[in-house]
Amino acid sequence: MTRVLITGVAGFIGSNLADRLIRASGYKVIGIDNLAYGVREQIPAGVEFHDLDIRDPSIYPLFKAIDYVFHFAAKNCISDCQLDPVETADVNVRGTVNVLEASRRGNVKKVIYAESSALYEGSAKLPTPETDMKPESFYAISKFSSMYFAEGYARFFNLKATALRYFCVYGPRQDYRRSIPPVFSAFIIKLLRNEQPAIYGTGEKRRDFVHVDDINDFHMQCMRDDRTTGGVFNLGSGISYSINEIYSMIASLLGSKVTPIHKPDLPGEALANLADIARAKSLGWSPRIGLREGLQTSIDFIKSEMARGRI
Ligand SMILES: NC(=O)c1ccc[n+]([C@@H]2O[C@H](COP(=O)([O-])OP(=O)(O)OC[C@H]3O[C@@H](n4cnc5c(N)ncnc54)[C@H](O)[C@@H]3O)[C@@H](O)[C@H]2O)c1
């Protein structure tokens, strides 16, 4: 059995990876989450779950005899992070350092951890390669700082790590409970209720959306492919869509004629992001799920949450 520990296992990406590992068989999955944003019910059956905070040294014993750590736990809503830089640093920087320390003490083979495309917020280069880091928001700065700590653990303690810079990940279990949910969930929920979704600003901001199953392909590769060790990889689709285009696509998939309402633009958001995915592709990875097909999985998820009375 390969023993995998996932922080943030009750969240969107963590619960999807746990599901993938358990369905693949041959993996024992240990999950940590303090349920600050995650949902206990979406932790797949078969995960050994610990309701713990990543900042707490009591996590250390769980890292003994672990092969791979996937570190996803974070405070990651950009506008919330702007409101509370102290907690952002506490969870994202101190929490990450504590996970690195636990991994070092546990002698884990490798830590695969989440950075973000937010590191490119100030970059004008599209598509953006891994080298063009220009973090601006507190969230991005917290991810940037964690990156240096991971490099320090590699330098001084020989801790192996792989950093992943996700662009806009979507798919089943994407969090729809936030005050401003991600666009996909927000549009789908409102349109299914025959209500008008809100578009902030003109809707011409462009985003690179990548399906969670595609990033899970790379997660699996990180465990078996030594070429990923010590590397930093953009994970996006390499294609961008405007928010208006996304709206039209969702409305057409749902057969809805409801038009959106426009609200003032949200502060601190980049006009566009687009991943240069050449580096991950050079290792044989490639996103395989097109947006229309992927959107249907998000629609099916929201419909099933509605049918269960959760929305
Ligand atoms: N989803 C995306 O599009 C995206 C894009 C770029 C980067 N990321 C990064 O990927 C990672 C996973 O993102 P996600 O979308 O699954 O987020 P998510 O919010 O769904 O999951 C994060 C999980 O971490 C948990 N958590 C938060 N603080 C914790 C703490 N102190 N101790 C223990 N658990 C804690 C939350 O309860 C939640 O379940 C994050 O690090 C995020 O910054 C995500």
mmCIF file of C-alpha atoms and ligand atoms in Angstrom:
data_model
loop_
_atom_site.group_PDB
_atom_site.id
_atom_site.type_symbol
_atom_site.label_atom_id
_atom_site.label_comp_id
_atom_site.label_asym_id
_atom_site.label_seq_id
_atom_site.Cartn_x
_atom_site.Cartn_y
_atom_site.Cartn_z
ATOM 1 C CA MET A 1 0.000 0.000 0.000
ATOM 2 C CA THR A 2 1.222 3.514 -0.811
ATOM 3 C CA ARG A 3 0.370 5.793 2.126
ATOM 4 C CA VAL A 4 -0.790 9.251 1.085
ATOM 5 C CA LEU A 5 -1.614 12.121 3.431
ATOM 6 C CA ILE A 6 -3.821 14.942 2.120
ATOM 7 C CA THR A 7 -4.249 18.263 3.945
ATOM 8 C CA GLY A 8 -7.477 20.056 3.056
ATOM 9 C CA VAL A 9 -9.112 16.681 2.357
ATOM 10 C CA ALA A 10 -12.622 18.064 2.944
ATOM 11 C CA GLY A 11 -12.118 20.754 0.302
ATOM 12 C CA PHE A 12 -12.652 20.748 -3.431
ATOM 13 C CA ILE A 13 -9.319 19.486 -4.773
ATOM 14 C CA GLY A 14 -8.402 17.383 -1.715
ATOM 15 C CA SER A 15 -11.668 15.416 -1.701
ATOM 16 C CA ASN A 16 -11.450 14.791 -5.453
ATOM 17 C CA LEU A 17 -7.905 13.465 -5.133
ATOM 18 C CA ALA A 18 -8.900 11.286 -2.164
ATOM 19 C CA ASP A 19 -11.709 9.867 -4.284
ATOM 20 C CA ARG A 20 -9.341 9.168 -7.175
ATOM 21 C CA LEU A 21 -6.812 7.413 -4.931
ATOM 22 C CA ILE A 22 -9.397 5.253 -3.214
ATOM 23 C CA ARG A 23 -10.951 4.223 -6.518
ATOM 24 C CA ALA A 24 -7.479 3.423 -7.906
ATOM 25 C CA SER A 25 -6.868 0.978 -4.995
ATOM 26 C CA GLY A 26 -3.404 0.312 -3.588
ATOM 27 C CA TYR A 27 -3.502 3.567 -1.604
ATOM 28 C CA LYS A 28 -4.146 4.218 2.068
ATOM 29 C CA VAL A 29 -5.416 7.813 2.387
ATOM 30 C CA ILE A 30 -5.032 9.820 5.587
ATOM 31 C CA GLY A 31 -6.779 13.199 5.537
ATOM 32 C CA ILE A 32 -6.439 16.321 7.665
ATOM 33 C CA ASP A 33 -8.866 19.254 7.630
ATOM 34 C CA ASN A 34 -10.153 21.648 10.290
ATOM 35 C CA LEU A 35 -13.403 22.060 8.321
ATOM 36 C CA ALA A 36 -12.927 25.854 8.199
ATOM 37 C CA TYR A 37 -14.243 25.815 4.622
ATOM 38 C CA GLY A 38 -14.411 22.113 3.785
ATOM 39 C CA VAL A 39 -17.364 19.791 4.095
ATOM 40 C CA ARG A 40 -17.122 16.612 6.126
ATOM 41 C CA GLU A 41 -19.711 14.735 4.026
ATOM 42 C CA GLN A 42 -17.623 15.082 0.908
ATOM 43 C CA ILE A 43 -14.644 13.224 2.364
ATOM 44 C CA PRO A 44 -14.853 9.863 0.569
ATOM 45 C CA ALA A 45 -15.536 6.713 2.576
ATOM 46 C CA GLY A 46 -12.284 4.889 3.244
ATOM 47 C CA VAL A 47 -10.292 8.021 4.158
ATOM 48 C CA GLU A 48 -8.817 7.989 7.667
ATOM 49 C CA PHE A 49 -9.922 11.478 8.654
ATOM 50 C CA HIS A 50 -8.443 13.736 11.350
ATOM 51 C CA ASP A 51 -10.183 16.975 12.262
ATOM 52 C CA LEU A 52 -7.017 18.972 12.906
ATOM 53 C CA ASP A 53 -5.518 22.342 12.117
ATOM 54 C CA ILE A 54 -2.384 22.272 9.953
ATOM 55 C CA ARG A 55 -0.810 24.833 12.306
ATOM 56 C CA ASP A 56 -0.980 22.407 15.226
ATOM 57 C CA PRO A 57 2.118 20.316 16.104
ATOM 58 C CA SER A 58 -0.272 17.489 17.009
ATOM 59 C CA ILE A 59 -0.312 16.658 13.271
ATOM 60 C CA TYR A 60 3.322 15.399 13.423
ATOM 61 C CA PRO A 61 2.655 11.768 14.425
ATOM 62 C CA LEU A 62 0.317 11.340 11.435
ATOM 63 C CA PHE A 63 3.217 11.922 9.037
ATOM 64 C CA LYS A 64 5.154 8.848 10.223
ATOM 65 C CA ALA A 65 5.334 6.131 7.545
ATOM 66 C CA ILE A 66 3.693 8.391 4.952
ATOM 67 C CA ASP A 67 5.005 8.073 1.407
ATOM 68 C CA TYR A 68 3.505 11.193 -0.211
ATOM 69 C CA VAL A 69 1.967 14.362 1.217
ATOM 70 C CA PHE A 70 -0.427 16.487 -0.832
ATOM 71 C CA HIS A 71 -0.711 19.850 0.884
ATOM 72 C CA PHE A 72 -3.870 21.709 -0.177
ATOM 73 C CA ALA A 73 -5.202 23.229 3.079
ATOM 74 C CA ALA A 74 -5.285 27.010 2.783
ATOM 75 C CA LYS A 75 -7.234 30.185 3.196
ATOM 76 C CA ASN A 76 -7.783 30.793 -0.470
ATOM 77 C CA CYS A 77 -10.581 33.241 -1.191
ATOM 78 C CA ILE A 78 -8.668 36.292 -2.464
ATOM 79 C CA SER A 79 -11.152 38.874 -1.147
ATOM 80 C CA ASP A 80 -11.243 37.213 2.328
ATOM 81 C CA CYS A 81 -7.445 37.172 2.382
ATOM 82 C CA GLN A 82 -7.371 40.889 1.545
ATOM 83 C CA LEU A 83 -9.561 41.529 4.603
ATOM 84 C CA ASP A 84 -7.357 39.508 6.948
ATOM 85 C CA PRO A 85 -3.658 39.433 6.004
ATOM 86 C CA VAL A 86 -2.701 38.204 9.490
ATOM 87 C CA GLU A 87 -4.817 35.066 9.299
ATOM 88 C CA THR A 88 -3.794 34.593 5.660
ATOM 89 C CA ALA A 89 -0.140 34.489 6.699
ATOM 90 C CA ASP A 90 -0.940 32.323 9.701
ATOM 91 C CA VAL A 91 -2.782 29.603 7.752
ATOM 92 C CA ASN A 92 -0.943 29.763 4.442
ATOM 93 C CA VAL A 93 2.612 30.471 5.569
ATOM 94 C CA ARG A 94 2.880 29.166 9.163
ATOM 95 C CA GLY A 95 0.517 26.288 8.338
ATOM 96 C CA THR A 96 2.586 25.305 5.301
ATOM 97 C CA VAL A 97 5.835 25.491 7.263
ATOM 98 C CA ASN A 98 4.282 23.243 9.913
ATOM 99 C CA VAL A 99 3.306 20.733 7.200
ATOM 100 C CA LEU A 100 6.866 20.848 5.807
ATOM 101 C CA GLU A 101 8.241 20.329 9.323
ATOM 102 C CA ALA A 102 5.876 17.395 9.906
ATOM 103 C CA SER A 103 6.966 15.923 6.549
ATOM 104 C CA ARG A 104 10.637 16.293 7.433
ATOM 105 C CA ARG A 105 10.139 14.647 10.828
ATOM 106 C CA GLY A 106 8.109 11.864 9.209
ATOM 107 C CA ASN A 107 10.734 11.266 6.500
ATOM 108 C CA VAL A 108 8.125 11.427 3.743
ATOM 109 C CA LYS A 109 9.279 10.677 0.207
ATOM 110 C CA LYS A 110 7.850 13.864 -1.266
ATOM 111 C CA VAL A 111 5.538 16.791 -0.580
ATOM 112 C CA ILE A 112 3.358 17.928 -3.479
ATOM 113 C CA TYR A 113 1.901 21.302 -2.603
ATOM 114 C CA ALA A 114 -0.459 23.925 -3.985
ATOM 115 C CA GLU A 115 0.826 27.272 -5.125
ATOM 116 C CA SER A 116 -1.401 29.317 -7.425
ATOM 117 C CA SER A 117 -1.637 31.182 -10.710
ATOM 118 C CA ALA A 118 -2.189 34.211 -8.437
ATOM 119 C CA LEU A 119 1.603 34.412 -8.394
ATOM 120 C CA TYR A 120 1.267 35.888 -11.905
ATOM 121 C CA GLU A 121 -1.277 38.579 -10.951
ATOM 122 C CA GLY A 122 1.005 41.451 -12.000
ATOM 123 C CA SER A 123 2.449 39.749 -15.068
ATOM 124 C CA ALA A 124 1.537 41.099 -18.505
ATOM 125 C CA LYS A 125 2.887 38.019 -20.254
ATOM 126 C CA LEU A 126 0.177 35.692 -21.618
ATOM 127 C CA PRO A 127 0.419 32.739 -21.652
ATOM 128 C CA THR A 128 2.461 33.009 -18.470
ATOM 129 C CA PRO A 129 5.446 30.728 -17.914
ATOM 130 C CA GLU A 130 6.480 29.560 -14.429
ATOM 131 C CA THR A 131 9.306 32.110 -14.363
ATOM 132 C CA ASP A 132 7.161 35.272 -14.552
ATOM 133 C CA MET A 133 6.116 35.638 -10.894
ATOM 134 C CA LYS A 134 4.607 38.972 -9.864
ATOM 135 C CA PRO A 135 2.398 38.377 -6.797
ATOM 136 C CA GLU A 136 0.324 41.329 -5.614
ATOM 137 C CA SER A 137 -2.564 40.266 -3.334
ATOM 138 C CA PHE A 138 -1.989 39.000 0.217
ATOM 139 C CA TYR A 139 -3.137 35.546 -0.909
ATOM 140 C CA ALA A 140 -0.497 35.501 -3.673
ATOM 141 C CA ILE A 141 2.160 36.842 -1.306
ATOM 142 C CA SER A 142 1.353 34.053 1.171
ATOM 143 C CA LYS A 143 1.788 31.403 -1.561
ATOM 144 C CA PHE A 144 5.010 33.114 -2.691
ATOM 145 C CA SER A 145 6.409 33.027 0.869
ATOM 146 C CA SER A 146 5.487 29.342 1.279
ATOM 147 C CA MET A 147 7.388 28.585 -1.900
ATOM 148 C CA TYR A 148 10.604 29.942 -0.337
ATOM 149 C CA PHE A 149 10.052 27.867 2.799
ATOM 150 C CA ALA A 150 9.635 24.730 0.668
ATOM 151 C CA GLU A 151 12.875 25.633 -1.115
ATOM 152 C CA GLY A 152 14.552 26.093 2.285
ATOM 153 C CA TYR A 153 13.382 22.654 3.452
ATOM 154 C CA ALA A 154 14.801 21.175 0.235
ATOM 155 C CA ARG A 155 18.097 23.038 0.686
ATOM 156 C CA PHE A 156 18.700 22.417 4.384
ATOM 157 C CA PHE A 157 16.846 19.147 5.049
ATOM 158 C CA ASN A 158 16.778 17.542 1.583
ATOM 159 C CA LEU A 159 12.962 17.401 1.709
ATOM 160 C CA LYS A 160 11.724 16.568 -1.781
ATOM 161 C CA ALA A 161 8.865 18.691 -3.093
ATOM 162 C CA THR A 162 6.865 19.541 -6.200
ATOM 163 C CA ALA A 163 5.000 22.857 -6.479
ATOM 164 C CA LEU A 164 1.810 23.064 -8.520
ATOM 165 C CA ARG A 165 0.383 26.340 -9.789
ATOM 166 C CA TYR A 166 -3.252 25.706 -10.544
ATOM 167 C CA PHE A 167 -5.165 28.104 -12.737
ATOM 168 C CA CYS A 168 -8.988 28.075 -12.324
ATOM 169 C CA VAL A 169 -9.826 24.534 -11.331
ATOM 170 C CA TYR A 170 -13.450 23.460 -11.705
ATOM 171 C CA GLY A 171 -15.555 20.308 -11.479
ATOM 172 C CA PRO A 172 -17.636 18.348 -8.955
ATOM 173 C CA ARG A 173 -17.376 19.418 -5.301
ATOM 174 C CA GLN A 174 -16.256 22.945 -6.200
ATOM 175 C CA ASP A 175 -17.201 25.158 -3.256
ATOM 176 C CA TYR A 176 -20.503 26.948 -3.874
ATOM 177 C CA ARG A 177 -21.046 28.087 -0.285
ATOM 178 C CA ARG A 178 -18.827 31.186 -0.329
ATOM 179 C CA SER A 179 -20.373 34.670 -0.231
ATOM 180 C CA ILE A 180 -19.154 35.102 -3.818
ATOM 181 C CA PRO A 181 -19.013 31.534 -5.220
ATOM 182 C CA PRO A 182 -16.789 30.604 -8.181
ATOM 183 C CA VAL A 183 -18.471 31.611 -11.465
ATOM 184 C CA PHE A 184 -19.443 28.123 -12.563
ATOM 185 C CA SER A 185 -21.329 27.273 -9.373
ATOM 186 C CA ALA A 186 -22.840 30.767 -9.146
ATOM 187 C CA PHE A 187 -24.179 30.719 -12.718
ATOM 188 C CA ILE A 188 -25.441 27.136 -12.590
ATOM 189 C CA ILE A 189 -27.291 27.568 -9.274
ATOM 190 C CA LYS A 190 -29.005 30.796 -10.319
ATOM 191 C CA LEU A 191 -29.958 29.543 -13.784
ATOM 192 C CA LEU A 192 -31.376 26.293 -12.384
ATOM 193 C CA ARG A 193 -33.512 28.446 -10.099
ATOM 194 C CA ASN A 194 -34.509 30.654 -13.025
ATOM 195 C CA GLU A 195 -32.895 33.645 -11.292
ATOM 196 C CA GLN A 196 -30.529 36.209 -12.803
ATOM 197 C CA PRO A 197 -26.827 35.462 -12.056
ATOM 198 C CA ALA A 198 -24.494 38.398 -11.386
ATOM 199 C CA ILE A 199 -21.531 39.211 -13.577
ATOM 200 C CA TYR A 200 -19.034 41.516 -11.856
ATOM 201 C CA GLY A 201 -17.716 44.146 -14.270
ATOM 202 C CA THR A 202 -18.081 43.790 -18.041
ATOM 203 C CA GLY A 203 -17.640 40.007 -18.131
ATOM 204 C CA GLU A 204 -14.692 40.392 -20.481
ATOM 205 C CA LYS A 205 -12.134 39.131 -17.963
ATOM 206 C CA ARG A 206 -10.598 35.945 -19.321
ATOM 207 C CA ARG A 207 -9.687 32.883 -17.324
ATOM 208 C CA ASP A 208 -7.910 29.599 -17.960
ATOM 209 C CA PHE A 209 -10.179 26.844 -16.607
ATOM 210 C CA VAL A 210 -8.887 23.342 -15.977
ATOM 211 C CA HIS A 211 -10.922 20.344 -14.856
ATOM 212 C CA VAL A 212 -10.099 18.755 -11.493
ATOM 213 C CA ASP A 213 -9.721 15.296 -13.138
ATOM 214 C CA ASP A 214 -6.975 16.722 -15.349
ATOM 215 C CA ILE A 215 -5.009 18.080 -12.410
ATOM 216 C CA ASN A 216 -5.514 14.744 -10.649
ATOM 217 C CA ASP A 217 -3.775 13.082 -13.603
ATOM 218 C CA PHE A 218 -0.734 15.205 -12.798
ATOM 219 C CA HIS A 219 -1.041 14.525 -9.054
ATOM 220 C CA MET A 220 -0.839 10.795 -9.796
ATOM 221 C CA GLN A 221 2.148 11.392 -12.077
ATOM 222 C CA CYS A 222 3.958 13.340 -9.329
ATOM 223 C CA MET A 223 4.070 10.184 -7.211
ATOM 224 C CA ARG A 224 5.628 7.967 -9.887
ATOM 225 C CA ASP A 225 7.704 10.385 -11.966
ATOM 226 C CA ASP A 226 10.979 11.566 -10.414
ATOM 227 C CA ARG A 227 11.298 14.257 -13.075
ATOM 228 C CA THR A 228 8.622 16.206 -11.169
ATOM 229 C CA THR A 229 10.742 16.316 -7.993
ATOM 230 C CA GLY A 230 12.097 19.800 -7.252
ATOM 231 C CA GLY A 231 9.937 21.206 -10.044
ATOM 232 C CA VAL A 232 7.292 23.900 -10.330
ATOM 233 C CA PHE A 233 4.468 23.311 -12.807
ATOM 234 C CA ASN A 234 1.632 25.392 -14.183
ATOM 235 C CA LEU A 235 -1.569 23.372 -14.413
ATOM 236 C CA GLY A 236 -4.129 24.993 -16.670
ATOM 237 C CA SER A 237 -5.746 24.149 -19.976
ATOM 238 C CA GLY A 238 -3.736 26.656 -22.018
ATOM 239 C CA ILE A 239 -7.009 28.144 -23.326
ATOM 240 C CA SER A 240 -8.853 31.136 -21.877
ATOM 241 C CA TYR A 241 -12.551 32.028 -21.976
ATOM 242 C CA SER A 242 -14.261 35.263 -21.024
ATOM 243 C CA ILE A 243 -16.822 35.213 -18.230
ATOM 244 C CA ASN A 244 -19.456 36.188 -20.829
ATOM 245 C CA GLU A 245 -18.487 33.170 -22.946
ATOM 246 C CA ILE A 246 -18.773 30.909 -19.895
ATOM 247 C CA TYR A 247 -22.186 32.370 -19.166
ATOM 248 C CA SER A 248 -23.434 31.685 -22.695
ATOM 249 C CA MET A 249 -22.096 28.137 -22.620
ATOM 250 C CA ILE A 250 -23.775 27.320 -19.296
ATOM 251 C CA ALA A 251 -27.047 28.980 -20.337
ATOM 252 C CA SER A 252 -27.059 26.976 -23.573
ATOM 253 C CA LEU A 253 -26.290 23.675 -21.776
ATOM 254 C CA LEU A 254 -29.187 24.391 -19.411
ATOM 255 C CA GLY A 255 -31.466 25.645 -22.206
ATOM 256 C CA SER A 256 -31.919 28.920 -20.266
ATOM 257 C CA LYS A 257 -32.805 32.304 -21.767
ATOM 258 C CA VAL A 258 -32.274 34.191 -18.465
ATOM 259 C CA THR A 259 -29.942 37.173 -18.873
ATOM 260 C CA PRO A 260 -27.312 38.138 -16.257
ATOM 261 C CA ILE A 261 -27.284 41.308 -14.147
ATOM 262 C CA HIS A 262 -24.089 43.346 -14.028
ATOM 263 C CA LYS A 263 -22.561 44.416 -10.711
ATOM 264 C CA PRO A 264 -19.508 46.604 -10.035
ATOM 265 C CA ASP A 265 -16.185 44.959 -10.683
ATOM 266 C CA LEU A 266 -14.488 43.049 -7.835
ATOM 267 C CA PRO A 267 -11.238 44.680 -6.695
ATOM 268 C CA GLY A 268 -7.883 42.963 -6.985
ATOM 269 C CA GLU A 269 -8.741 40.625 -9.850
ATOM 270 C CA ALA A 270 -6.437 40.353 -12.860
ATOM 271 C CA LEU A 271 -7.932 41.066 -16.318
ATOM 272 C CA ALA A 272 -6.788 37.744 -17.677
ATOM 273 C CA ASN A 273 -4.879 34.623 -16.866
ATOM 274 C CA LEU A 274 -3.601 31.991 -19.212
ATOM 275 C CA ALA A 275 -1.207 29.184 -18.413
ATOM 276 C CA ASP A 276 1.871 28.320 -20.351
ATOM 277 C CA ILE A 277 1.680 24.550 -19.771
ATOM 278 C CA ALA A 278 4.686 23.580 -21.876
ATOM 279 C CA ARG A 279 6.637 22.416 -18.824
ATOM 280 C CA ALA A 280 4.011 19.911 -17.603
ATOM 281 C CA LYS A 281 3.352 18.844 -21.204
ATOM 282 C CA SER A 282 7.039 18.097 -21.711
ATOM 283 C CA LEU A 283 6.589 15.340 -19.095
ATOM 284 C CA GLY A 284 3.731 13.798 -21.064
ATOM 285 C CA TRP A 285 0.800 15.382 -19.200
ATOM 286 C CA SER A 286 -1.956 17.034 -21.152
ATOM 287 C CA PRO A 287 -5.427 18.242 -20.153
ATOM 288 C CA ARG A 288 -7.988 15.923 -21.742
ATOM 289 C CA ILE A 289 -11.359 17.369 -20.685
ATOM 290 C CA GLY A 290 -12.846 20.069 -22.907
ATOM 291 C CA LEU A 291 -14.844 22.877 -21.321
ATOM 292 C CA ARG A 292 -18.285 21.795 -22.549
ATOM 293 C CA GLU A 293 -17.791 18.235 -21.306
ATOM 294 C CA GLY A 294 -16.306 19.504 -18.035
ATOM 295 C CA LEU A 295 -19.118 21.976 -17.466
ATOM 296 C CA GLN A 296 -21.593 19.134 -17.644
ATOM 297 C CA THR A 297 -19.869 17.480 -14.654
ATOM 298 C CA SER A 298 -20.281 20.723 -12.668
ATOM 299 C CA ILE A 299 -23.943 20.926 -13.683
ATOM 300 C CA ASP A 300 -24.542 17.292 -12.659
ATOM 301 C CA PHE A 301 -22.898 17.965 -9.279
ATOM 302 C CA ILE A 302 -24.989 21.067 -8.538
ATOM 303 C CA LYS A 303 -28.153 19.232 -9.599
ATOM 304 C CA SER A 304 -27.366 16.341 -7.238
ATOM 305 C CA GLU A 305 -26.643 18.768 -4.361
ATOM 306 C CA MET A 306 -29.999 20.415 -5.044
ATOM 307 C CA ALA A 307 -31.764 17.052 -5.133
ATOM 308 C CA ARG A 308 -30.249 16.254 -1.704
ATOM 309 C CA GLY A 309 -31.540 19.567 -0.360
ATOM 310 C CA ARG A 310 -28.043 20.939 0.283
ATOM 311 C CA ILE A 311 -28.544 23.995 -1.914
HETATM 312 N N1 LIG B 1 -9.482 25.723 -6.760
HETATM 313 C C1 LIG B 1 -8.664 26.463 -7.504
HETATM 314 O O1 LIG B 1 -9.029 26.892 -8.615
HETATM 315 C C2 LIG B 1 -7.268 26.784 -7.028
HETATM 316 C C3 LIG B 1 -6.457 27.608 -7.830
HETATM 317 C C4 LIG B 1 -5.179 27.903 -7.408
HETATM 318 C C5 LIG B 1 -4.688 27.379 -6.222
HETATM 319 N N2 LIG B 1 -5.491 26.602 -5.451
HETATM 320 C C6 LIG B 1 -4.941 26.070 -4.188
HETATM 321 O O2 LIG B 1 -5.226 24.687 -4.128
HETATM 322 C C7 LIG B 1 -5.484 24.299 -2.775
HETATM 323 C C8 LIG B 1 -6.828 23.596 -2.682
HETATM 324 O O3 LIG B 1 -7.844 24.478 -3.153
HETATM 325 P P1 LIG B 1 -9.390 24.116 -3.059
HETATM 326 O O4 LIG B 1 -10.064 24.801 -4.184
HETATM 327 O O5 LIG B 1 -9.548 22.652 -2.885
HETATM 328 O O6 LIG B 1 -9.779 24.872 -1.725
HETATM 329 P P2 LIG B 1 -10.886 24.514 -0.627
HETATM 330 O O7 LIG B 1 -11.151 25.764 0.149
HETATM 331 O O8 LIG B 1 -12.039 23.799 -1.243
HETATM 332 O O9 LIG B 1 -10.110 23.482 0.307
HETATM 333 C C9 LIG B 1 -9.172 23.904 1.278
HETATM 334 C C10 LIG B 1 -9.402 23.061 2.518
HETATM 335 O O10 LIG B 1 -8.447 23.442 3.509
HETATM 336 C C11 LIG B 1 -9.103 23.409 4.767
HETATM 337 N N3 LIG B 1 -8.371 24.260 5.697
HETATM 338 C C12 LIG B 1 -8.287 25.619 5.668
HETATM 339 N N4 LIG B 1 -7.545 26.050 6.693
HETATM 340 C C13 LIG B 1 -7.138 24.949 7.371
HETATM 341 C C14 LIG B 1 -6.333 24.746 8.525
HETATM 342 N N5 LIG B 1 -5.801 25.789 9.180
HETATM 343 N N6 LIG B 1 -6.118 23.487 8.938
HETATM 344 C C15 LIG B 1 -6.658 22.423 8.299
HETATM 345 N N7 LIG B 1 -7.432 22.558 7.201
HETATM 346 C C16 LIG B 1 -7.662 23.811 6.742
HETATM 347 C C17 LIG B 1 -10.505 23.912 4.490
HETATM 348 O O11 LIG B 1 -11.428 23.546 5.503
HETATM 349 C C18 LIG B 1 -10.793 23.273 3.137
HETATM 350 O O12 LIG B 1 -11.449 22.025 3.272
HETATM 351 C C19 LIG B 1 -5.383 25.580 -1.950
HETATM 352 O O13 LIG B 1 -4.093 25.649 -1.395
HETATM 353 C C20 LIG B 1 -5.580 26.682 -2.964
HETATM 354 O O14 LIG B 1 -4.937 27.870 -2.557
HETATM 355 C C21 LIG B 1 -6.772 26.281 -5.826
#
